[in-house]
Short mmCIF file of C-alpha atoms in Angstrom, two decimals:
data_model
loop_
_atom_site.label_atom_id
_atom_site.label_comp_id
_atom_site.label_asym_id
_atom_site.label_seq_id
_atom_site.Cartn_x
_atom_site.Cartn_y
_atom_site.Cartn_z
CA MET A 11 -0.39 -10.50 23.02
CA LEU A 12 0.60 -13.71 24.75
CA PRO A 13 0.87 -16.92 22.74
CA TRP A 14 -2.09 -18.63 24.36
CA ASN A 15 -4.32 -15.73 23.30
CA ARG A 16 -2.80 -15.42 19.88
CA ALA A 17 -4.17 -16.70 16.61
CA ARG A 18 -2.10 -19.31 14.83
CA ARG A 19 0.96 -17.70 13.27
CA THR A 20 1.33 -17.62 9.52
CA PRO A 21 4.64 -17.48 7.68
CA ARG A 22 6.03 -13.99 7.31
CA ALA A 23 5.87 -14.20 3.54
CA ARG A 24 2.15 -15.05 3.70
CA ARG A 25 1.44 -12.06 5.93
CA THR A 26 3.40 -9.80 3.60
CA LEU A 27 1.46 -11.14 0.62
CA ALA A 28 -1.76 -10.40 2.49
CA ALA A 29 -0.64 -6.80 2.97
CA LEU A 30 0.06 -6.49 -0.74
CA LEU A 31 -3.34 -7.94 -1.61
CA LEU A 32 -4.95 -5.30 0.58
CA ALA A 33 -3.09 -2.67 -1.40
CA VAL A 34 -4.39 -4.12 -4.64
CA ALA A 35 -7.89 -4.20 -3.21
CA ALA A 36 -7.61 -0.50 -2.42
CA LEU A 37 -6.54 0.22 -5.99
CA VAL A 38 -9.52 -1.53 -7.54
CA ALA A 39 -12.19 -0.94 -4.88
CA PRO A 40 -15.51 0.05 -6.46
CA ALA A 41 -17.19 3.30 -5.59
CA ALA A 42 -19.49 2.94 -2.61
CA THR A 43 -21.01 4.97 0.14
CA ALA A 44 -19.51 4.97 3.61
CA THR A 45 -20.52 2.11 5.86
CA ALA A 46 -22.45 2.62 9.05
CA ALA A 47 -19.30 1.80 11.00
CA GLU A 48 -17.58 4.80 9.47
CA THR A 49 -20.36 7.30 9.99
CA ALA A 50 -21.16 6.47 13.60
CA ALA A 51 -18.58 5.24 16.07
CA PRO A 52 -19.91 2.87 18.72
CA SER A 53 -20.88 4.67 21.92
CA ARG A 54 -18.53 2.84 24.30
CA GLY A 55 -17.63 6.24 25.71
CA TRP A 56 -15.30 7.66 23.09
CA ASN A 57 -15.91 10.53 20.67
CA ASP A 58 -18.10 11.99 23.39
CA TYR A 59 -17.79 15.75 22.88
CA SER A 60 -19.45 16.45 26.22
CA CYS A 61 -16.52 14.77 28.01
CA LYS A 62 -14.45 17.15 30.13
CA PRO A 63 -10.91 16.16 31.15
CA SER A 64 -10.42 15.52 34.85
CA ALA A 65 -7.70 16.80 37.15
CA ALA A 66 -6.14 13.33 37.05
CA HIS A 67 -6.20 13.23 33.23
CA PRO A 68 -6.27 16.86 32.12
CA ARG A 69 -5.69 16.28 28.40
CA PRO A 70 -7.93 14.59 25.82
CA VAL A 71 -6.42 11.67 23.92
CA VAL A 72 -6.67 11.66 20.13
CA LEU A 73 -6.30 8.24 18.48
CA VAL A 74 -4.84 8.19 14.95
CA HIS A 75 -5.46 4.99 12.98
CA GLY A 76 -3.03 3.29 10.63
CA THR A 77 -2.99 2.68 6.87
CA PHE A 78 -6.10 0.77 5.70
CA GLY A 79 -7.63 1.56 9.12
CA ASN A 80 -10.45 3.80 10.27
CA SER A 81 -11.57 5.65 13.36
CA VAL A 82 -13.56 2.70 14.70
CA ASP A 83 -11.98 -0.65 13.88
CA ASN A 84 -8.44 0.31 14.85
CA TRP A 85 -9.58 1.26 18.36
CA LEU A 86 -12.23 -1.25 19.44
CA VAL A 87 -9.99 -2.35 22.32
CA LEU A 88 -7.71 0.59 23.11
CA ALA A 89 -10.40 3.30 23.13
CA PRO A 90 -12.56 1.61 25.82
CA TYR A 91 -9.37 0.66 27.67
CA LEU A 92 -8.48 4.36 28.02
CA VAL A 93 -12.06 5.52 28.63
CA ASN A 94 -12.33 3.06 31.51
CA ARG A 95 -9.22 4.70 32.99
CA GLY A 96 -10.84 8.13 33.01
CA TYR A 97 -9.62 9.67 29.75
CA CYS A 98 -11.63 11.70 27.26
CA VAL A 99 -10.88 9.81 24.04
CA PHE A 100 -11.47 10.82 20.43
CA SER A 101 -10.63 9.29 17.05
CA LEU A 102 -10.67 10.60 13.50
CA ASP A 103 -10.75 9.31 9.94
CA TYR A 104 -8.09 10.71 7.62
CA GLY A 105 -6.49 10.04 4.25
CA GLN A 106 -9.73 9.03 2.52
CA LEU A 107 -9.69 8.38 -1.22
CA PRO A 108 -12.74 9.01 -3.44
CA GLY A 109 -14.70 5.83 -3.99
CA VAL A 110 -12.75 3.84 -1.37
CA PRO A 111 -14.86 3.44 1.77
CA PHE A 112 -13.76 1.98 5.08
CA PHE A 113 -10.03 1.68 4.22
CA HIS A 114 -8.40 5.03 4.97
CA GLY A 115 -4.92 6.47 5.42
CA LEU A 116 -4.26 6.18 1.67
CA GLY A 117 -4.19 9.85 0.70
CA PRO A 118 -1.11 12.12 0.65
CA ILE A 119 0.27 12.17 4.18
CA ASP A 120 0.86 15.92 4.31
CA ARG A 121 -2.85 16.44 3.62
CA SER A 122 -3.72 13.84 6.25
CA ALA A 123 -1.67 15.86 8.74
CA GLY A 124 -3.83 18.85 7.85
CA GLN A 125 -6.92 16.80 8.71
CA LEU A 126 -5.36 15.94 12.07
CA ASP A 127 -4.69 19.65 12.66
CA VAL A 128 -8.37 20.47 12.15
CA PHE A 129 -9.50 17.57 14.33
CA VAL A 130 -7.22 18.44 17.25
CA ASP A 131 -8.54 22.01 17.17
CA LYS A 132 -12.08 20.63 17.29
CA VAL A 133 -11.28 18.42 20.28
CA LEU A 134 -9.51 21.20 22.16
CA GLY A 135 -12.39 23.55 21.49
CA ALA A 136 -14.93 21.04 22.79
CA THR A 137 -13.00 19.99 25.89
CA GLY A 138 -11.48 23.35 26.80
CA ALA A 139 -8.06 21.75 27.22
CA PRO A 140 -4.97 23.69 26.07
CA GLU A 141 -3.19 20.56 24.82
CA ALA A 142 -3.95 17.02 23.67
CA ASP A 143 -2.05 13.75 23.75
CA LEU A 144 -1.81 11.75 20.51
CA VAL A 145 -1.67 7.95 20.23
CA GLY A 146 -1.19 6.48 16.78
CA HIS A 147 -0.72 3.08 15.19
CA SER A 148 1.57 2.53 12.18
CA GLN A 149 1.16 5.54 9.84
CA GLY A 150 -0.92 7.07 12.61
CA GLY A 151 2.14 7.12 14.85
CA MET A 152 4.33 8.71 12.17
CA MET A 153 2.00 11.16 10.39
CA PRO A 154 1.53 13.34 13.52
CA ASN A 155 5.24 14.15 13.33
CA TYR A 156 4.49 16.17 10.21
CA TYR A 157 1.74 17.99 12.09
CA LEU A 158 4.14 18.72 14.96
CA LYS A 159 7.02 19.89 12.78
CA PHE A 160 5.31 21.78 9.96
CA LEU A 161 1.73 22.68 10.96
CA GLY A 162 2.22 24.17 14.43
CA GLY A 163 1.08 21.07 16.28
CA ALA A 164 3.86 21.27 18.86
CA ASP A 165 2.01 24.13 20.55
CA LYS A 166 -1.11 21.96 20.99
CA VAL A 167 0.36 18.55 21.84
CA ASN A 168 1.92 17.35 25.08
CA ALA A 169 2.84 13.79 24.08
CA LEU A 170 2.94 11.56 21.01
CA VAL A 171 2.79 7.80 21.52
CA GLY A 172 3.54 5.75 18.41
CA ILE A 173 2.63 2.06 18.30
CA ALA A 174 4.69 0.41 15.53
CA PRO A 175 5.13 3.75 13.72
CA ASP A 176 7.03 3.94 10.43
CA ASN A 177 8.94 7.02 11.52
CA HIS A 178 11.69 6.49 8.94
CA GLY A 179 9.62 4.71 6.33
CA THR A 180 9.64 1.01 5.60
CA THR A 181 11.24 -1.45 3.20
CA LEU A 182 8.34 -3.92 3.70
CA LEU A 183 10.79 -6.78 4.21
CA GLY A 184 12.86 -5.47 1.31
CA LEU A 185 10.02 -5.63 -1.21
CA THR A 186 10.07 -1.88 -1.87
CA ARG A 187 13.60 -2.27 -3.22
CA LEU A 188 12.15 -4.35 -6.06
CA LEU A 189 9.98 -1.49 -7.38
CA PRO A 190 12.64 -0.20 -9.84
CA TYR A 191 12.59 -3.60 -11.53
CA PHE A 192 8.90 -3.18 -12.42
CA PRO A 193 8.62 -0.16 -14.74
CA GLY A 194 5.69 2.05 -13.90
CA ALA A 195 4.90 0.30 -10.60
CA GLU A 196 6.07 3.15 -8.39
CA ASP A 197 4.25 5.74 -10.51
CA LEU A 198 1.09 3.65 -10.28
CA LEU A 199 1.45 3.43 -6.51
CA THR A 200 2.00 7.18 -6.21
CA MET A 201 -0.96 8.03 -8.42
CA ASN A 202 -3.48 5.63 -6.90
CA THR A 203 -2.42 5.40 -3.23
CA PRO A 204 -0.03 8.27 -2.47
CA GLY A 205 -0.20 7.50 1.25
CA LEU A 206 1.51 4.17 0.56
CA ALA A 207 4.17 5.68 -1.68
CA ASP A 208 4.95 8.34 0.94
CA GLN A 209 5.81 5.61 3.46
CA ILE A 210 8.53 3.95 1.41
CA ALA A 211 11.93 4.40 3.04
CA GLY A 212 13.80 7.15 1.19
CA SER A 213 10.67 8.75 -0.30
CA ALA A 214 10.55 12.52 -0.70
CA PHE A 215 8.02 12.69 2.12
CA ILE A 216 10.10 10.66 4.59
CA THR A 217 13.22 12.64 3.66
CA LYS A 218 11.46 15.94 4.38
CA LEU A 219 9.86 14.62 7.56
CA ASN A 220 13.15 13.68 9.19
CA ALA A 221 15.33 16.49 7.90
CA GLY A 222 16.72 18.48 10.80
CA GLY A 223 16.03 15.81 13.41
CA ASP A 224 13.31 13.43 14.48
CA THR A 225 11.64 15.53 17.17
CA VAL A 226 10.60 19.03 18.15
CA PRO A 227 11.04 20.71 21.54
CA GLY A 228 8.26 20.59 24.10
CA VAL A 229 6.73 17.24 23.12
CA ARG A 230 7.26 13.90 24.90
CA TYR A 231 7.69 10.96 22.54
CA THR A 232 7.17 7.26 23.15
CA VAL A 233 7.67 4.54 20.53
CA ILE A 234 6.41 1.01 21.23
CA ALA A 235 7.76 -1.54 18.73
CA THR A 236 7.71 -5.31 18.28
CA ARG A 237 10.58 -7.34 16.90
CA TYR A 238 8.01 -9.40 14.95
CA ASP A 239 6.83 -6.45 12.86
CA GLU A 240 6.53 -7.57 9.25
CA VAL A 241 5.19 -4.28 7.86
CA VAL A 242 7.50 -1.59 9.27
CA THR A 243 10.92 -3.05 8.62
CA PRO A 244 13.57 -3.10 9.89
CA TYR A 245 11.67 -2.63 13.15
CA ARG A 246 14.44 -0.56 14.73
CA THR A 247 13.80 2.20 12.18
CA GLN A 248 10.65 2.94 14.17
CA TYR A 249 12.73 4.40 16.98
CA LEU A 250 13.21 8.14 17.33
CA ASP A 251 16.35 9.97 18.33
CA GLY A 252 16.20 13.12 20.41
CA PRO A 253 15.41 14.57 23.83
CA ASN A 254 12.22 13.51 25.61
CA VAL A 255 12.15 10.22 23.67
CA ARG A 256 11.50 6.77 25.11
CA ASN A 257 11.88 3.83 22.72
CA VAL A 258 10.30 0.61 24.00
CA LEU A 259 10.58 -2.92 22.61
CA LEU A 260 7.50 -4.96 23.45
CA GLN A 261 9.56 -8.11 24.01
CA GLY A 262 11.69 -6.17 26.51
CA LEU A 263 8.52 -5.87 28.60
CA CYS A 264 7.24 -9.40 28.00
CA PRO A 265 9.64 -11.74 26.17
CA VAL A 266 6.90 -14.22 25.22
CA ASP A 267 4.68 -11.60 23.57
CA LEU A 268 4.54 -12.58 19.87
CA SER A 269 2.39 -9.73 18.56
CA GLU A 270 3.21 -8.48 15.08
CA HIS A 271 2.34 -5.21 13.37
CA VAL A 272 -1.45 -5.44 13.43
CA ALA A 273 -1.90 -7.10 16.82
CA ILE A 274 0.33 -4.66 18.72
CA GLY A 275 -1.91 -1.77 17.73
CA THR A 276 -5.33 -3.37 17.90
CA VAL A 277 -5.52 -5.99 20.67
CA ASP A 278 -2.29 -6.17 22.69
CA ARG A 279 -3.08 -5.17 26.28
CA ILE A 280 0.59 -5.32 27.26
CA ALA A 281 1.30 -2.60 24.70
CA PHE A 282 -1.78 -0.72 25.87
CA HIS A 283 -0.55 -0.77 29.47
CA GLU A 284 2.62 0.92 28.22
CA VAL A 285 0.49 3.45 26.34
CA ALA A 286 -1.24 4.31 29.63
CA ASN A 287 2.16 4.70 31.28
CA ALA A 288 3.27 7.06 28.53
CA LEU A 289 0.14 9.17 28.91
CA ASP A 290 0.53 9.42 32.69
CA PRO A 291 4.20 8.82 33.58
CA ALA A 292 3.74 10.14 37.11
CA ARG A 293 1.45 7.18 37.87
CA ALA A 294 3.21 4.59 35.72
CA THR A 295 3.42 1.00 36.92
CA PRO A 296 5.71 -1.73 35.57
CA THR A 297 4.56 -3.31 32.33
CA THR A 298 5.01 -7.09 32.40
CA CYS A 299 3.44 -10.21 30.90
CA ALA A 300 0.85 -9.97 33.68
CA SER A 301 -0.36 -6.64 32.30
CA VAL A 302 -2.52 -8.61 29.86
CA ILE A 303 -5.08 -9.00 32.64
CA GLY A 304 -4.86 -5.40 33.81
#
């Protein structure tokens, strides 16, 4: 997102504090029924199970939201962007906790990967396509790796595009290293929001996920990162190592793009142009600062 379209920047510490407050809100959220936004995605052309992939775009695209996200809000810009380019686009909710509406991606990540497995099968069954492409933001760019490596997803997926994915966990600007100094804090995090605990760099989940290598054969991987990421830190830990991997730094495409962790996955059309390139590399065009108007 270019600076003239960008909301006023806040200090990194303030943004980090905001992320922590969201975590607290998830811990104490009262029981409530799902909102209308959760139960019915806006029409806008996605989650249309009558959509049939075209010869130009033969695979459906499954969008995987990030932590505290949902199948609608995370994709209000990217989903129509891809639909308008001729893709059949679908999105799911995963990682729901009992009594916590709207904010998802908080449950155990291995179980969330199982939800993705079921959803991809549903999409493939409806569209008749043999494979899907996955595009995920934050946890949604990392969690599918578990599906690919341990749940047979590699046979059903052609490409995985991660936007600011925490592929090797995160230190959250070093704050996770302070957990041992607060007795019981890590246990509380694990018990109440296991999806957050799983994403801490060095967690049992992250260790298992990356054991034996970052990737699996037969899948194309793209990682799109921003140097201004304040949630997945250090940002270079987002990158994958292996064959069929392309790691992209947003500022390498447009040096004046100041998007941070949330903006890169929700509103940044420069990043979205690179997503389109990753989904259709044979028709890729250069991604530049001008791609914001594309």
